[in-house]
């Protein structure tokens, strides 16, 4: 007799606000982060729990979404549509969220929690369900802005730990001279820079000075909501441009690829509406022979585990930003410590994303908790 599958009933959901202190401030062109504040979603079914976190910031620094705005939408619009309903697979849930425009980070938090729950209900690691392979992924680090001597020390320390690419955050006044000093010290290192949208085409001459420094790519030099100017800039540079903020949907990815605005692409599942769209972005990049890598948003162990599973897809051929959690947090909210060794981050084992919550510690960093469903 054929086995029949019963769609998964989402019985209950928790929406938490979590506040995790950072070990040291993380400085990028848009501002300084001293703590990681994020919504954490738990979806429950048949004694199982699926988890995901939102990657939006309290203020719209990186993209337009905000923590409070996302929580309002999740609380009042998304969760009322899915709690108490059955879904046979993540695509059915994605279809429920699809009519609402934008808010890709808020949607991702819900969609990703369902993937974790669904994978657990099938008893499989999440990577297996998306077609990923391997037990570990290549990783690099993203280093915040700081004085040149300290930056050189941090680069050396991370290179010695075996990280496979070092990304330097840049902004006006902390760019060419700093990158040149690092390159002079480490001639053979895989180096990249990330501007987080702080330049314009008027800075073309400055950005061209980076061309001689043998960078793997220049990440998001121009406006977060622009692709066309990046295509113009790419014509004036030999270093590949890598888009991050500009890519929230597969349509953005297609426009970037068709206009040669992004010869490498940063994929963040948490900024793209979830796995379904992130995989579409991955696939269209593969069709254009454009390599991708997994970006990060200083995620806790929950978001970090999701990023690691996504990174097992075949076109993730460059090291991602999914470095050791201990670089950011004194203590994480997961029982598993996600740590890289020699530039390799192990894929957490077990069903779903493979991490469990450290409930005692989580309670101590939970600002608020709301429950939906019986
Ligand atoms: O642009 O990739 C980015 C952190 C916050 C906001 C934007 C970005 C970043 C990072 C951090 O680069 C990467 C990490 O999670 O280690
Ligand atoms: Mg970036």
GROMACS .gro file of N, CA, C and O and ligand atoms in nm, residues 62 167 169 194 196 219-220 244-245 266 268 293 321, ligand 2:
model
   53
   62UNK      N    1   2.078   4.883   0.671
   62UNK     CA    2   2.132   4.798   0.563
   62UNK      C    3   2.031   4.791   0.448
   62UNK      O    4   2.064   4.816   0.333
  167UNK      N    5   3.744   3.964   0.419
  167UNK     CA    6   3.670   4.078   0.362
  167UNK      C    7   3.687   4.197   0.454
  167UNK      O    8   3.665   4.188   0.575
  169UNK      N    9   3.570   4.576   0.547
  169UNK     CA   10   3.469   4.680   0.529
  169UNK      C   11   3.540   4.810   0.497
  169UNK      O   12   3.645   4.840   0.558
  194UNK      N   13   3.399   4.545   0.117
  194UNK     CA   14   3.253   4.565   0.116
  194UNK      C   15   3.225   4.709   0.158
  194UNK      O   16   3.260   4.750   0.269
  196UNK      N   17   2.909   4.855   0.148
  196UNK     CA   18   2.772   4.876   0.196
  196UNK      C   19   2.713   5.007   0.142
  196UNK      O   20   2.658   5.089   0.216
  219UNK      N   21   3.241   4.447  -0.306
  219UNK     CA   22   3.100   4.420  -0.272
  219UNK      C   23   3.022   4.551  -0.256
  219UNK      O   24   3.065   4.641  -0.182
  220UNK      N   25   2.909   4.556  -0.322
  220UNK     CA   26   2.809   4.663  -0.309
  220UNK      C   27   2.870   4.803  -0.292
  220UNK      O   28   2.844   4.870  -0.191
  244UNK      N   29   2.520   4.271  -0.311
  244UNK     CA   30   2.462   4.216  -0.187
  244UNK      C   31   2.325   4.281  -0.168
  244UNK      O   32   2.222   4.226  -0.212
  245UNK      N   33   2.321   4.403  -0.112
  245UNK     CA   34   2.195   4.472  -0.083
  245UNK      C   35   2.100   4.478  -0.203
  245UNK      O   36   1.977   4.471  -0.187
  266UNK      N   37   2.655   3.771  -0.376
  266UNK     CA   38   2.635   3.738  -0.234
  266UNK      C   39   2.488   3.701  -0.219
  266UNK      O   40   2.401   3.780  -0.255
  268UNK      N   41   2.198   3.601   0.054
  268UNK     CA   42   2.157   3.590   0.195
  268UNK      C   43   2.014   3.540   0.194
  268UNK      O   44   1.924   3.610   0.147
  293UNK      N   45   2.834   3.316  -0.310
  293UNK     CA   46   2.878   3.283  -0.173
  293UNK      C   47   2.772   3.331  -0.077
  293UNK      O   48   2.689   3.415  -0.109
  321UNK      N   49   3.055   3.420   0.440
  321UNK     CA   50   3.083   3.498   0.562
  321UNK      C   51   3.035   3.426   0.687
  321UNK      O   52   3.009   3.488   0.790
  376LIG    MG1   53   2.771   4.305   0.218
   0.00000   0.00000   0.00000
